[in-house]
C-alpha atoms as one frame of an Amber mdcrd trajectory, in Angstrom:
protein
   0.000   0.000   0.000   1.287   3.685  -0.992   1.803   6.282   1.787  -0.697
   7.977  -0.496  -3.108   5.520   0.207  -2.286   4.601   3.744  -2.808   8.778
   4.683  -5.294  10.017   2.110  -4.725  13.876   1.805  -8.210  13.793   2.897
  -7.729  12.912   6.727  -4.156  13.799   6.860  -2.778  17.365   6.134   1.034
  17.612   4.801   2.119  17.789   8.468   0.730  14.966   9.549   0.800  12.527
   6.606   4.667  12.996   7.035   4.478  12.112  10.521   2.679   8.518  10.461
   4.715   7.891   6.841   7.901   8.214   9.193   6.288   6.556  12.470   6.049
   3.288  10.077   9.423   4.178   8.827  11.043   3.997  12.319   8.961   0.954
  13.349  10.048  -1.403  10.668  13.806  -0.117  11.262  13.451  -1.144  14.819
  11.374  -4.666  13.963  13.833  -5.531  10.966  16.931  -5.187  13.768  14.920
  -7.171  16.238  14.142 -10.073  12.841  17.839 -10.326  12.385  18.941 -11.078
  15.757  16.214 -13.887  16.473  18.306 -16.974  17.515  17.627 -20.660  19.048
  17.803 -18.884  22.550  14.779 -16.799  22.179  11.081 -18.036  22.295  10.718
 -14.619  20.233   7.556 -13.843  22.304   8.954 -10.509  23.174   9.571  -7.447
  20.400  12.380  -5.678  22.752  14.361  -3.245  21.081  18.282  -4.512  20.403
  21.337  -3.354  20.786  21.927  -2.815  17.361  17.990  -1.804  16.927  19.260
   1.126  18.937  21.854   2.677  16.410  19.692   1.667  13.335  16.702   3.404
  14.640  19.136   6.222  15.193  18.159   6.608  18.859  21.286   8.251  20.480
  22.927   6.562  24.205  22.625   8.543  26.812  25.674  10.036  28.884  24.938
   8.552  31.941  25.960   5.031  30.188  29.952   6.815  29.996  29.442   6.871
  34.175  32.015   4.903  35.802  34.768   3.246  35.365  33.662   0.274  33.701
  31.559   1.624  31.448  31.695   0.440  28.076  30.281   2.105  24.858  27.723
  -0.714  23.918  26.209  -0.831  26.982  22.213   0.213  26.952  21.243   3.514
  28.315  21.610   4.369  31.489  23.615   0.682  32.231  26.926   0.040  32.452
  29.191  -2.805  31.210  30.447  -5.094  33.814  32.210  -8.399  33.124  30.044
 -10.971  33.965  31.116 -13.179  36.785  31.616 -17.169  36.181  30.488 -17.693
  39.739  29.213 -14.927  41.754  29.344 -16.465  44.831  32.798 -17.189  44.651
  34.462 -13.870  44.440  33.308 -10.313  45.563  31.585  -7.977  43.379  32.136
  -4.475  42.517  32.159  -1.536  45.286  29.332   0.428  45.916  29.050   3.596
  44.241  30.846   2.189  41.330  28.421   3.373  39.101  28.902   7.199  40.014
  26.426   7.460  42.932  23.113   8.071  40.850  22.555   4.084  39.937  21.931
   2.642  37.150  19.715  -0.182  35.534  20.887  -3.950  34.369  22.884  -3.688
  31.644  20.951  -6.740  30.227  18.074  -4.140  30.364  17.622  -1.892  26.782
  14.326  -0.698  26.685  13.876   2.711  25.174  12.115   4.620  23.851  12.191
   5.823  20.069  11.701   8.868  18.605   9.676   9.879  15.771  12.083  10.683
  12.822  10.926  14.567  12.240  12.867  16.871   9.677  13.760  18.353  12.100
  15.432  16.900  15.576  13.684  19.927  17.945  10.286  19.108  17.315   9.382
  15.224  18.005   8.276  12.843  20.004   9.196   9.688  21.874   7.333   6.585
  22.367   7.224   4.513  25.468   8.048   1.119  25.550   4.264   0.064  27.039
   5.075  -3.668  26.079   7.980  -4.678  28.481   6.410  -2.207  31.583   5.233
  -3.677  34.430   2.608  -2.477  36.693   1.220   0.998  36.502   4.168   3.275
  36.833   6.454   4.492  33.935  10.149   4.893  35.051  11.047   8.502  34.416
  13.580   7.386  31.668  11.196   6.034  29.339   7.937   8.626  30.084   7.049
   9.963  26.552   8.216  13.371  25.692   6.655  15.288  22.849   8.421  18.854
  22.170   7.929  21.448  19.920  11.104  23.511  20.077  13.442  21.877  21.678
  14.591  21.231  25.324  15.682  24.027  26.985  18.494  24.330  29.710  16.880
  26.635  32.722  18.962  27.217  35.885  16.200  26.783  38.610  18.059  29.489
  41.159  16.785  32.027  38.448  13.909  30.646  37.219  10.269  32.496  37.943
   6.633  31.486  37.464   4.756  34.870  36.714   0.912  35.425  37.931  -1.242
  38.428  36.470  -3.747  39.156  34.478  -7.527  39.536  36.551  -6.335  38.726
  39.815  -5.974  41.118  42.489  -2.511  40.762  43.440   0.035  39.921  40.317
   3.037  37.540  42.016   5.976  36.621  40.993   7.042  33.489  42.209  10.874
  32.109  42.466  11.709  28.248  42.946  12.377  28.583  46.424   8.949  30.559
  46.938   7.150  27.700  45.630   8.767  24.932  47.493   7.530  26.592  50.497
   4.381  26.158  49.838   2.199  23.198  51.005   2.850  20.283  48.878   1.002
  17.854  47.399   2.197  13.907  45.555  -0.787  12.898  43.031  -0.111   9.605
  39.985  -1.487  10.942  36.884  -1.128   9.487  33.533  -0.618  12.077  30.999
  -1.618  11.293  27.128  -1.168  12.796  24.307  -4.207  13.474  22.274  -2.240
  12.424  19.106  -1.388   8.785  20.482  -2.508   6.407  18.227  -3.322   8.842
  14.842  -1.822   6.242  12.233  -4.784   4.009  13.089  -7.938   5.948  12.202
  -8.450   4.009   8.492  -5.882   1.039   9.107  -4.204  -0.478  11.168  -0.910
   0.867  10.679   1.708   0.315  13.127   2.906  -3.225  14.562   3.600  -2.859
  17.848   1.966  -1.176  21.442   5.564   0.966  21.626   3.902   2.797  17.806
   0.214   2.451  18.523   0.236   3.693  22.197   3.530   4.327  23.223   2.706
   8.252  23.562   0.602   7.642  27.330   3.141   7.429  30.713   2.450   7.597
  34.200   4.241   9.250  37.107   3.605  10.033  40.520   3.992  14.198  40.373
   4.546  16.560  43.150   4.528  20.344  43.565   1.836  22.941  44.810  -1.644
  22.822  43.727  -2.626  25.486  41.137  -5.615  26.946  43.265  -3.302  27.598
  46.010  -1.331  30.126  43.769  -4.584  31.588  42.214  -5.935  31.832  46.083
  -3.025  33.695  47.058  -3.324  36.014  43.829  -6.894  36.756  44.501  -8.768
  35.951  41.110 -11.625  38.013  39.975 -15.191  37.306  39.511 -15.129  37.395
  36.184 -12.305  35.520  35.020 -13.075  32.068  33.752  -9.601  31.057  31.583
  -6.201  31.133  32.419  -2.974  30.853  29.714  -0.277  28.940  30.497   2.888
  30.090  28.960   6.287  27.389  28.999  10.036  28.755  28.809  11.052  26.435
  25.376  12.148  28.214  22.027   8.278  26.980  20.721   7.154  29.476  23.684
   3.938  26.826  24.129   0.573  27.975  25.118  -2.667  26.665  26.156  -5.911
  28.433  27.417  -7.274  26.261  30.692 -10.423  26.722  32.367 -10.279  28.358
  34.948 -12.520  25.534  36.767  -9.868  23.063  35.781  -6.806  25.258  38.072
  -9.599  25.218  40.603 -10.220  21.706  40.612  -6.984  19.514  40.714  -4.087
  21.352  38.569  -0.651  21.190  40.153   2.095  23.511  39.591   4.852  20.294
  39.885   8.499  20.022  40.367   9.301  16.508  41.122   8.366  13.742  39.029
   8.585  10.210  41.047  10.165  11.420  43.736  13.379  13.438  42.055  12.841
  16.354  40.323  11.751  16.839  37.277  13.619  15.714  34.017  14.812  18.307
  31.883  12.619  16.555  28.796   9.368  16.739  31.076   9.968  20.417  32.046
  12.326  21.033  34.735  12.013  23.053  36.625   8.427  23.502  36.669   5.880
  22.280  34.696   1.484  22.183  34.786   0.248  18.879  35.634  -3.944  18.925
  34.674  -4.653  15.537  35.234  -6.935  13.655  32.852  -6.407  16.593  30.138
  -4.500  16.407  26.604  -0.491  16.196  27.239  -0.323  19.207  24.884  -1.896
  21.634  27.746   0.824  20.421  30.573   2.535  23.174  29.702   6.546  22.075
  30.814   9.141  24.955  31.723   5.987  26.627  33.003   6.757  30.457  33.610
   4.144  32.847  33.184  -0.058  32.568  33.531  -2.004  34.875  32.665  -5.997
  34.485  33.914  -8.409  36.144  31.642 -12.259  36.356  30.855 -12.132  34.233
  27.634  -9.892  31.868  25.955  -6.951  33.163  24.199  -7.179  31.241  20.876
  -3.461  30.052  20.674  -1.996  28.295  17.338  -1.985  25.055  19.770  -6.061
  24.922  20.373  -7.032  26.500  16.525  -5.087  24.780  14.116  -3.645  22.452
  15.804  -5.361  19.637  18.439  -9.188  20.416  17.641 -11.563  17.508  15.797
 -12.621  18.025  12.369 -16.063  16.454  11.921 -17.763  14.844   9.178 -19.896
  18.089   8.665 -16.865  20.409   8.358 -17.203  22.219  11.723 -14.252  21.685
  14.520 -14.365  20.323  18.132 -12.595  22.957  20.279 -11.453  22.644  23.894
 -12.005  18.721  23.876  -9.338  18.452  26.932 -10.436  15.350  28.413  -9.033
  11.877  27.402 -11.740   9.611  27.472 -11.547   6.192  28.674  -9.099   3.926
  26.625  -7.309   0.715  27.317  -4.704  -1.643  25.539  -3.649  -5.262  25.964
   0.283  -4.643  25.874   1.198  -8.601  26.185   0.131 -10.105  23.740   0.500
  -7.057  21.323   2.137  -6.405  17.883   5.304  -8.092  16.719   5.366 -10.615
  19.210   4.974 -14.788  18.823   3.459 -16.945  21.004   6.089 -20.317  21.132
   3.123 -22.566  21.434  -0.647 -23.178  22.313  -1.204 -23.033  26.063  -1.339
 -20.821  28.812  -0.524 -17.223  28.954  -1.783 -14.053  31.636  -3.458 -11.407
  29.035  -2.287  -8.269  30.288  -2.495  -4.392  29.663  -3.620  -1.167  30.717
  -6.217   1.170  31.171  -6.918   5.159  31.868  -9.804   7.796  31.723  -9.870
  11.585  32.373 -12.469  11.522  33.695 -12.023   9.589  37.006 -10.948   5.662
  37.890 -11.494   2.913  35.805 -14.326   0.688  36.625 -13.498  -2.188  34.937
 -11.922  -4.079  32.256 -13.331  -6.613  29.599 -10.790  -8.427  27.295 -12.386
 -10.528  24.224 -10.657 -13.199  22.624 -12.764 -13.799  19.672 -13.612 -10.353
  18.061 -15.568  -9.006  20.933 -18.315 -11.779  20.538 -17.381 -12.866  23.692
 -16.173 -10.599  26.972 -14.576 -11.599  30.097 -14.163  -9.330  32.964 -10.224
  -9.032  34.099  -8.948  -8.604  37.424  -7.543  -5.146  38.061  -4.517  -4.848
  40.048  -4.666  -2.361  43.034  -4.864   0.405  43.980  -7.006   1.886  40.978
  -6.927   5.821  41.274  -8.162   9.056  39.411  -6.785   9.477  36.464  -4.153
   7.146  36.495  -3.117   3.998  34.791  -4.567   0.970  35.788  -2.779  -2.702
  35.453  -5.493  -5.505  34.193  -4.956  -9.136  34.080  -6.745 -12.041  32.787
  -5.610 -15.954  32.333  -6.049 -17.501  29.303  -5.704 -20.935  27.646  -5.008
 -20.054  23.528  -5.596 -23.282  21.809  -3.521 -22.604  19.119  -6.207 -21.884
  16.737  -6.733 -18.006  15.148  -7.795 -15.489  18.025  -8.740 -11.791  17.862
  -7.937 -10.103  21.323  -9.635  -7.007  22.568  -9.703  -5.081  25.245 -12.529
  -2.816  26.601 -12.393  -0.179  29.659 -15.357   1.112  31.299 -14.615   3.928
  34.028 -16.582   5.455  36.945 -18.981   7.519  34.937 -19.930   4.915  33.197
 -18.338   5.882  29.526 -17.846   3.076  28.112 -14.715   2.471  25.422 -16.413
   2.710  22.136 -15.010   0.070  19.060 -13.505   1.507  15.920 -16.702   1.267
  13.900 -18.748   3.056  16.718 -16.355   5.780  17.107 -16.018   6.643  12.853
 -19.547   6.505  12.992 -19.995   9.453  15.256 -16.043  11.305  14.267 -15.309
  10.390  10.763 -12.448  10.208   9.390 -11.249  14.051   9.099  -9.569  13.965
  11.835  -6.574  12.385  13.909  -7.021  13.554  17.564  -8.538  11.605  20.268
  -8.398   7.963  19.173  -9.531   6.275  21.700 -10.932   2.974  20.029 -10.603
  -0.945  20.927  -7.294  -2.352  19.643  -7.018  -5.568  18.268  -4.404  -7.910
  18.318  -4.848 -11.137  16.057  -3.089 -14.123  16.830  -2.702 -17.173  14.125
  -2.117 -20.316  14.411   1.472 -20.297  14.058   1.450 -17.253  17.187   2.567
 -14.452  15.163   0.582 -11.270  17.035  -0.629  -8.419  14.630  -2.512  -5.495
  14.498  -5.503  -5.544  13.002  -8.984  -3.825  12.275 -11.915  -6.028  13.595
């Protein structure tokens, strides 16, 4: 099938027609590394990304894997290269603090992320590796990032967060002021609106990493938005606030001003350190349940007003074309949305037997209720056990045993969450959206297994 075909000029403006052609791109560079290294040891159940995958999908080590004494250049990031001991009972091992003093991870662990292959290097995105995580956490290494200019360097002992606009008092807040602050530690998944927008007509993409890689959850601390806004003294007529980040893009988003009220945290920590540079240190708006696009990172200036403020980011860009021709605006909230991530794309079941069906499952709009996975089409449903404890807004791990029998399966999951929104299929969704535009995808995946165990993504 031609790119041409695959993103019809009809759905897909120039932008992002280029984008999914070079998401495939980048997948098949990654999976065609993986194919060559397949050996006798593997059962070649799991689609983990290679050593070599690494420097053919052009992702770049990281530093910290030049820590340390022993560290050698092929090691994975953030590992280091030790020898491996015959017998490690029978000799010491290596001194603590060896590794520099920050730690690092197995070096017979490579998961990574991978970036989509933009013209140009400042304004991407990364994918997390959703297949090989384990609970409902996402290690700060491998959260998504999606940036639009760039990530900046800020020195925090001279960074400010500016508040004006209709509020009583305008403040100017350093670092320091806001760490004194009362504090609050809230796990949020963050999304962005664009995960998934290869699969509106096909199925695209082979693995979870493409098809949902761009959803992460951390455990995010700071001061709650209201308390700033309290402080400031809003007016009675404001009702929006901009958000304004620090990066060479200069990102804004227009929030309601209900939404700062509600749960919105100013944070500087992300799971329990501060924040990484690529998710907006020093400061950054967490607005849990709501697009990743509005979390504005490198946060530094908010302005409340009486109206939105109409910003390239909520006009052009992240609205919902409809079949009619009009646009959804201001559709913030991620609606509920789940994804079996083992089985998934790419992967090979060795044989017929048993195997834990396993994935994950969010809503912004409060906990998930429950989980349904399908093994024949969705003909069938079975309620999954959800693994504790299941909060707002936040990632939640499913799990269901099955027995595959070796014959063709179709595998399906379907999240319902405390409202009572239930996760529409494909079919249902088109029906009401079309196929005009690529935001907001939050469909049933399917994963078809056949007989000989090869997983892949497909339409049903």
């Amino acid at each position: 099938m031609s790119d041409s075909e695959r993103f019809p000029a009809s759905i897909y403006g120039p932008a992002e027609r280029r984008m999914a052609e070079s998401m495939v791109d980048i997948e098949n560079r990654m999976l065609d590394a993986v194919e060559d290294e397949q050996c006798d040891c593997k059962d070649g159940m799991f689609n983990g990304v290679t050593r070599r995958g690494l420097l053919m999908g052009g992702v770049a080590l990281g530093g910290s894997a030049l820590a340390g004494s022993r560290a050698m250049a092929d090691a994975p990031p953030g590992a280091i290269e030790y020898d491996v001991q015959p017998d490690s009972t029978k000799e010491q091992g290596r001194l603590i603090l060896d590794d520099g003093g920050y730690g690092s991870r197995s070096q017979f662990e490579n998961e990574v992320r991978w970036r989509y292959p933009t013209a140009s290097l400042d304004s991407s995105w990364s994918m997390t590796p959703l297949a090989s995580g384990q609970g409902m956490m996402t290690p700060s290494g491998l959260h998504f990032e999606r940036h639009h200019g760039g990530i900046p360097a800020i020195d925090p002992a001279t960074h400010e967060l500016i508040l004006h606009g209709m509020v009583d008092q305008p403040m100017r807040f350093t670092m320091d002021d806001l760490k004194r602050l009362p504090a609050v530690s809230k796990i949020h998944f963050i999304e962005c609106s664009g995960n998934g927008l290869t699969e509106w007509a096909k199925p695209t993409l082979k693995t979870v990493q493409g098809t949902h890689g761009l959803t992460s959850t951390s455990e995010w601390t700071g001061v709650r938005l209201s308390t700033l806004l309290e402080m400031a003294g809003v007016q009675d007529s404001a009702a929006w606030i901009l958000a304004e980040g620090a990066d060479a893009a200069v990102m804004t988003r227009s929030v309601p001003l209900d939404k700062a009220m509600d749960d919105a945290i100013v944070a500087y920590a992300q799971n329990g350190e501060a924040l990484r540079p690529e998710q907006g240190y020093p400061l950054r708006l967490l607005l849990p349940g709501y697009e990743g696009n509005t979390h504005i990172k490198w946060l530094r200036r908010l302005d409340v007003s009486d109206k939105p403020f109409m910003t390239r980011e909520e006009t052009s860009k992240y609205t919902d074309l409809m079949p009619d021709g009009t646009a959804r605006q201001f559709t913030l909230e991620m609606e509920a949305k789940s994804v079996i991530t083992f089985p998934s794309g790419a992967m090979k079941l060795p044989r017929a037997g048993f195997y834990e069906v396993t994935g994950i499952a969010w809503s912004g709009r409060g906990k998930i209720a429950k989980v349904e996975v399908s093994a024949d089409g969705g003909a069938t449903w079975q309620e999954a056990a959800l693994d504790g404890p299941v909060l707002d807004k936040c990632h939640t791990r499913f799990r269901l045993p099955w027995t595959w029998t070796g014959e063709e399966a179709v595998l399906q999951s379907r999240a319902v969450d405390e409202t009572g929104y239930i996760q529409p299929t494909l079919e249902q969704l088109v029906e009401v959206r079309g196929l005009k535009s690529v935001y907001h995808l939050n469909a049933i995946q399917s994963w078809h297994i056949a007989p000989d165990g090869e997983v892949t993504n497909v339409h049903a």
